[in-house]
Amino acid sequence: MSDLLLRGGFVDGRRQDVAVRDGRIHRIAADLDPRGHDVLDVADRLVLPAFVETHIHPDKAFIADRTEGLRAGGPTAQILVAELKKRFTVDDVCQRARRVVQLAVRHGCTVMRAHVEIDSFIELRGVEAMRRLQVEFAGVLDLRLIAFAQEGIFDDQAVTRDLLREGVKAGLETLGGCPYMDRDQRAHIDWFFDTAQAMGVPLDFHADSSDDPAMLTSDYIAEQTIARGLQGRVTLGHLSTLDVLEPGHRARVIGRLRDAGISVISLPATELHVKGRTDAHRTWRGVTRLGELRAAGVNVALSTNNIVNPFTPYGHPDLLRQALVAAMASHLGNLDQLAWLLDLVTTNAARAIGLADYGLAEGRPADLVVLDARDAAQAITEQVEKLYVIKAGRLVARNARTNELLAP
Ligand SMILES: [Zn+2]
C-alpha cells in the first residue's frame, strides 16, 4: 500500500493537501503531486489532528444494565460501581473496554489516556485487561494507562497503596489520585506526590468535585507542584469547586494553576448528570470555568470520562459530542468559542498528557481525523460524521452517513 495523500481539505483555514510518508506528515501545501500516493478526496472537508481522550474509564463502562441509576436519597455512583466491580473478571473488563476503544477510534480518537481502577475490590484484574487491549490495539490507538485509586488509599491498611505501586511497576505510566475519597485530603495528595516522585511518573487527580468551597484542594496541589518542581507533570480532572468560589478567590486559584503548569480536564457530561441533584432551584451545572481558565493561560482540555454507567448512563466516547456538551453547559456559543473548543479535544488535550510529538504539521505523526464540515462551528453544531480516521498514516476507520431529502 502506498502512502496517503489527502487532497483539498481545509487545513488551518486554507484549502491544502496533506502528504504522508512513512507514517508521518511529509508535506502540507496546495496542489501537491499525487504520484506514488493513494489519494483520499477530502475536498472542502475539515482536516484536524486526531482527537485525544485524556480522562476516560473503559474498565467500568457498559454496566448501566447491572445496577440502578442515581435517584434522590439513593446511593452514589461510586457506591453502586464499587459493589459491582468486586465481581469484574479480566475477560469481562476486556470485553466492555474493547467496545469503548473501538467506538473511540470510530469517532476520531487515536490517543487515549485511560484510568484503571486499582483497589482491594478489583485488585489488578483491570490492569491485566487493559494491558491486553494495549497490545491488541497497537498501531490503531496509542493507549496509555493511569493507576487510579477511585476508592481512596487509607481505608484498607496499605492494600491499595501497594497495588498502585505494583500497577506502575507493571507498566502503567501515570499515578491517579482521588483526594475526596479520603477524609484527610492533604495526606492523600502528599502520598501521591511522594510516590510519583519516587517512581518518576506524572500525576493526575480527580480533584474538587464538590460544591463546598471548604473541600477545595487544587490550590494545595498547585502549591505542591511548584514546591516539588513538577510543573507540566500534573493534570486535574473535574475542578467543579472552582465554580462556587467567590470570583476574586477563584482568580487567585486559577493564577496558581497556571503558574504550576497544571492542565485542567473538564468532564462536562458527567458533571451535568451527577451534580446539583439536591438543589431545590437554580440547579448547579458543576462544570468548571472553561472560559476563565483558558483566558488566564491555563491549558484546558475536555474529555468523556464515563460510558454507560451510573456516573453517565448516556456517556459515549465521542469528543465532538463533548465539545457540544461543553458549549451548552458553559455558554460557549460564539463563533470564536466554537473554534477553540476543538483545540480542547486536540492540541490542548495532547499537551495535557505530555504528547509532544503531535499536531497538524510537517514531520509530526500522521494521526488525523477528517470531519464532514467546513469549519469547527458546523462540525460541533451539526455533529457531523468523522469521514476518515488515520493513525500513523494508516486508515483505521471510515464512516459515512446517508441522507436523502425527499422534499424540495
Ligand atoms: Zn473520572
XYZ file of C-alpha atoms and ligand atoms in Angstrom:
409
model
C 0.000 0.000 0.000
C 1.227 3.479 -0.912
C 1.361 6.453 1.393
C -1.796 8.544 1.626
C -2.379 11.977 0.161
C -5.391 13.882 1.484
C -6.473 16.168 -1.306
C -8.152 19.572 -0.987
C -9.161 19.633 2.673
C -9.291 22.660 4.941
C -6.037 22.721 6.885
C -5.534 25.711 9.179
C -8.373 27.528 7.399
C -6.921 27.097 3.885
C -7.528 24.506 1.177
C -4.386 22.353 1.167
C -3.187 18.812 0.562
C -1.544 16.665 3.219
C 1.010 14.126 2.030
C 2.020 11.276 4.291
C 5.305 9.379 4.198
C 6.340 6.520 6.493
C 3.548 7.257 8.962
C 4.337 10.940 9.306
C 3.067 14.141 7.727
C 5.581 14.768 4.971
C 4.196 17.943 3.361
C 1.277 20.323 3.755
C 0.710 22.597 0.732
C -1.718 23.312 -2.080
C -1.716 21.116 -5.210
C 0.875 18.509 -4.213
C 1.910 15.904 -6.772
C -0.273 12.826 -6.113
C 2.011 10.376 -7.947
C 3.002 7.436 -5.785
C 0.195 8.107 -3.306
C -3.214 6.654 -2.528
C -5.390 9.756 -2.873
C -8.232 10.451 -0.436
C -10.534 13.131 -1.773
C -11.360 15.339 1.223
C -12.284 18.436 -0.780
C -13.650 21.215 1.428
C -13.659 18.985 4.499
C -12.075 19.937 7.794
C -8.778 18.133 8.463
C -7.678 18.067 12.113
C -5.069 16.294 14.168
C -6.882 13.236 15.570
C -8.770 13.540 18.850
C -7.013 12.799 22.136
C -9.010 11.330 25.018
C -7.303 12.355 28.278
C -9.669 11.125 31.002
C -11.834 8.067 30.447
C -12.858 4.911 32.365
C -13.159 1.944 29.978
C -12.889 -0.561 32.862
C -16.268 0.444 34.319
C -18.046 1.161 31.015
C -21.276 -0.506 29.873
C -22.566 -1.594 33.265
C -25.681 0.603 33.493
C -27.817 -2.509 32.987
C -26.317 -4.217 36.051
C -27.419 -1.668 38.620
C -29.927 1.050 39.399
C -29.226 4.620 38.351
C -28.967 7.679 40.575
C -32.104 8.739 42.455
C -32.971 11.164 45.240
C -31.739 9.750 48.538
C -30.163 6.719 46.818
C -26.559 5.506 46.795
C -23.854 7.467 44.993
C -22.452 6.287 41.687
C -19.198 5.354 43.482
C -21.052 3.049 45.872
C -23.061 1.420 43.090
C -19.961 0.707 40.997
C -17.789 -0.379 43.955
C -20.268 -3.183 44.646
C -20.271 -4.313 41.020
C -16.542 -4.290 40.467
C -15.908 -6.926 43.144
C -17.242 -9.347 40.522
C -15.439 -7.920 37.467
C -13.267 -10.552 35.778
C -10.384 -9.891 33.406
C -12.451 -11.080 30.434
C -15.465 -9.026 31.441
C -13.389 -5.820 31.702
C -11.649 -6.670 28.447
C -14.911 -7.107 26.512
C -16.502 -3.895 27.760
C -13.328 -1.820 27.433
C -12.721 -3.168 23.922
C -16.080 -1.734 22.877
C -15.056 1.654 24.299
C -11.794 1.611 22.398
C -13.488 0.613 19.138
C -16.066 3.377 19.492
C -13.398 5.928 20.362
C -11.401 5.100 17.236
C -14.547 5.143 15.098
C -15.160 8.652 16.471
C -11.737 10.017 15.600
C -9.558 9.262 18.631
C -6.053 7.830 18.132
C -4.539 8.518 21.551
C -6.285 7.676 24.817
C -5.166 8.014 28.412
C -7.436 5.777 30.457
C -7.915 5.325 34.188
C -7.568 1.789 35.516
C -9.057 1.235 38.958
C -6.805 -0.460 41.461
C -8.069 -1.304 44.946
C -8.951 -4.197 47.244
C -12.157 -4.877 45.250
C -10.740 -5.309 41.745
C -7.053 -5.666 42.645
C -5.046 -5.862 39.396
C -7.677 -7.522 37.155
C -8.420 -4.238 35.383
C -4.698 -3.720 34.818
C -4.396 -7.124 33.188
C -7.396 -6.457 30.936
C -6.247 -3.029 29.826
C -2.678 -4.240 29.205
C -4.175 -6.839 26.861
C -6.009 -4.124 24.938
C -2.830 -2.046 24.673
C -1.275 -4.917 22.738
C -4.417 -5.690 20.756
C -4.833 -2.103 19.522
C -1.155 -1.296 18.932
C -0.854 0.723 15.735
C -4.518 1.770 15.888
C -4.798 3.517 19.230
C -1.985 4.684 21.483
C -3.449 3.540 24.823
C -1.842 4.981 27.953
C -2.883 3.914 31.423
C -3.262 5.579 34.810
C -3.053 3.583 38.055
C -6.153 5.078 39.657
C -7.331 4.975 43.288
C -11.089 5.503 42.911
C -11.763 4.176 46.441
C -9.119 6.241 48.259
C -5.974 4.823 49.852
C -6.331 4.960 53.641
C -9.254 2.644 54.453
C -7.718 -0.769 53.700
C -4.399 -0.729 55.599
C -1.928 -0.477 52.732
C -3.554 -2.789 50.189
C -4.404 -0.145 47.608
C -1.135 1.716 48.079
C 0.875 -1.472 47.490
C -1.235 -2.421 44.467
C -0.854 1.063 42.949
C 2.929 0.716 43.117
C 2.626 -2.732 41.534
C 0.496 -1.241 38.771
C 3.166 1.333 37.962
C 5.841 -1.366 38.004
C 3.658 -3.388 35.597
C 3.855 -0.525 33.083
C 1.102 1.949 33.950
C 2.573 5.319 33.136
C 0.774 7.707 35.489
C -0.451 7.701 39.099
C -4.035 8.806 39.641
C -5.360 10.094 42.962
C -8.855 10.881 44.177
C -8.454 13.046 47.289
C -12.162 13.469 48.061
C -12.460 9.718 48.719
C -10.276 10.030 51.846
C -11.087 12.022 54.993
C -7.634 13.636 55.024
C -7.391 15.013 51.501
C -3.962 16.585 52.056
C -2.450 13.343 53.346
C -3.820 11.623 50.234
C -2.308 14.270 47.955
C 1.038 14.120 49.784
C 1.228 10.329 49.371
C 0.638 10.625 45.636
C 3.255 13.350 45.213
C 5.817 11.383 47.253
C 5.119 8.154 45.377
C 5.039 9.753 41.912
C 8.381 11.431 42.623
C 9.906 8.231 43.958
C 8.712 6.267 40.898
C 9.341 9.012 38.320
C 5.824 9.154 36.870
C 3.413 12.041 36.228
C 0.314 12.646 38.347
C -3.379 13.000 37.699
C -6.017 13.807 40.315
C -9.790 13.609 40.247
C -9.984 16.873 42.170
C -12.554 19.274 43.559
C -15.759 17.529 42.634
C -17.795 19.149 45.421
C -19.887 22.321 45.624
C -18.443 23.011 49.101
C -15.624 25.620 48.911
C -14.122 24.167 52.108
C -13.277 20.970 50.165
C -11.006 22.848 47.715
C -7.684 21.096 47.046
C -6.481 22.456 43.709
C -4.723 25.388 45.411
C -2.756 22.935 47.582
C -1.991 20.696 44.598
C -0.675 23.732 42.691
C 1.468 24.740 45.660
C 2.929 21.211 45.941
C 3.524 21.023 42.178
C 5.622 24.189 42.280
C 7.413 23.325 45.529
C 8.459 19.945 44.113
C 9.395 21.282 40.664
C 6.783 19.180 38.867
C 5.391 21.901 36.587
C 3.844 20.365 33.471
C 3.621 16.882 35.106
C 0.236 17.249 36.834
C -3.295 17.106 35.402
C -6.549 17.683 37.251
C -9.959 16.349 36.244
C -13.284 17.953 37.296
C -12.367 21.145 39.237
C -16.084 21.731 39.738
C -15.482 23.536 43.051
C -13.844 26.442 41.199
C -17.299 27.410 40.014
C -18.609 28.041 43.558
C -15.689 30.217 44.760
C -16.014 33.981 45.012
C -14.596 35.495 41.805
C -11.535 37.049 43.498
C -10.623 33.791 45.234
C -11.192 31.856 42.012
C -8.900 34.182 40.058
C -6.111 33.596 42.607
C -6.509 29.809 42.398
C -6.559 29.908 38.607
C -3.374 32.006 38.649
C -1.685 29.357 40.806
C -2.807 26.571 38.480
C -1.271 28.454 35.565
C 1.991 29.078 37.440
C 2.128 25.362 38.306
C 1.717 24.379 34.643
C -1.263 22.230 35.634
C -3.593 21.110 32.848
C -7.298 21.055 33.647
C -9.513 18.375 32.113
C -13.204 19.173 32.173
C -15.732 16.320 32.110
C -18.965 18.116 31.272
C -21.275 15.159 30.570
C -20.656 13.575 33.985
C -20.926 16.890 35.839
C -24.303 17.598 34.279
C -25.602 14.159 35.203
C -24.228 13.846 38.740
C -24.050 17.361 40.157
C -26.747 19.596 41.615
C -29.090 16.734 42.473
C -30.210 18.182 45.792
C -30.635 21.747 44.577
C -34.250 22.867 45.091
C -33.868 25.621 42.494
C -31.212 27.154 40.160
C -29.678 23.702 39.679
C -25.880 23.843 39.691
C -24.256 22.686 36.458
C -20.968 21.659 38.077
C -18.825 22.281 35.009
C -15.563 24.103 35.699
C -14.924 27.629 34.397
C -13.565 26.737 30.972
C -13.524 30.252 29.548
C -11.877 31.840 32.587
C -9.238 29.116 32.846
C -8.373 29.433 29.182
C -8.313 33.232 29.284
C -5.890 33.093 32.232
C -3.481 30.898 30.267
C -4.259 27.521 31.850
C -4.111 24.575 29.450
C -7.690 23.234 29.355
C -8.961 20.034 27.747
C -12.293 18.219 27.505
C -12.796 14.510 27.954
C -15.503 11.839 28.015
C -14.970 10.313 31.495
C -17.752 7.716 31.926
C -19.550 5.488 29.437
C -22.939 3.903 30.157
C -22.644 3.511 33.933
C -24.340 5.256 36.883
C -21.960 8.245 36.593
C -23.061 8.949 32.996
C -25.628 6.473 31.622
C -25.553 8.139 28.183
C -21.765 8.637 28.113
C -20.194 7.973 24.722
C -16.529 8.220 23.671
C -17.111 10.871 21.039
C -15.101 14.027 21.698
C -17.029 16.027 19.117
C -20.077 15.383 21.290
C -18.190 16.538 24.396
C -17.388 19.780 22.580
C -21.118 20.357 22.071
C -21.924 19.445 25.682
C -19.280 21.927 26.863
C -20.649 24.615 24.561
C -24.123 24.093 26.033
C -23.000 23.879 29.653
C -20.508 26.750 29.623
C -22.104 29.479 27.497
C -19.587 28.926 24.680
C -21.551 29.530 21.508
C -19.905 32.445 19.725
C -18.020 31.531 16.567
C -14.582 32.144 18.061
C -15.516 29.997 21.077
C -16.779 27.146 18.915
C -13.492 27.338 17.010
C -11.329 26.964 20.105
C -13.477 24.232 21.603
C -11.922 21.828 19.103
C -8.461 22.740 20.488
C -9.692 21.300 23.794
C -10.002 17.807 22.286
C -6.881 18.007 20.084
C -3.824 20.187 20.778
C -4.667 21.111 24.388
C -5.519 17.502 25.173
C -2.196 16.356 23.707
C -0.334 18.920 25.782
C -2.184 17.855 28.929
C -0.774 14.312 28.707
C 2.690 15.390 27.589
C 2.295 14.267 23.993
C 4.967 16.415 22.351
C 5.077 14.598 19.012
C 1.599 15.630 17.867
C -0.145 18.123 15.615
C -1.056 19.045 12.085
C 2.454 19.979 10.965
C 5.145 18.550 8.702
C 7.224 15.924 10.463
C 4.570 15.031 13.024
C 2.864 11.616 13.149
C 0.052 11.354 10.590
C -2.707 10.961 13.213
C -5.620 12.731 11.554
C -9.386 12.992 11.516
C -11.391 14.369 8.581
C -14.743 15.860 9.517
C -17.662 16.288 7.138
C -17.741 20.044 7.765
C -16.082 23.190 6.517
C -15.314 24.616 9.944
C -15.487 23.974 13.677
C -18.827 25.695 14.186
C -20.529 23.472 11.629
C -18.757 20.375 12.934
C -19.952 20.950 16.510
C -23.416 22.257 15.704
C -24.364 19.556 13.212
C -22.367 16.788 14.964
C -21.050 15.791 11.563
C -19.587 12.434 10.612
C -15.891 11.682 11.060
C -15.262 10.615 7.472
C -11.736 9.253 7.921
C -9.636 8.412 10.945
C -5.932 7.942 10.255
C -3.338 6.547 12.683
C 0.347 6.853 11.770
C -0.567 7.260 8.108
C -2.920 4.257 8.027
C -6.683 4.485 7.596
C -8.161 2.912 10.755
C -11.819 3.979 10.434
C -14.061 5.177 7.641
C -17.556 6.448 8.329
C -20.418 7.572 6.120
C -23.968 8.745 6.621
C -26.648 8.575 4.016
C -29.210 11.332 3.974
C -31.995 11.574 1.449
C -34.042 14.724 1.478
C -37.226 13.722 -0.300
C -38.893 17.116 -0.315
C -37.708 20.164 -2.251
Zn -13.023 10.209 36.006
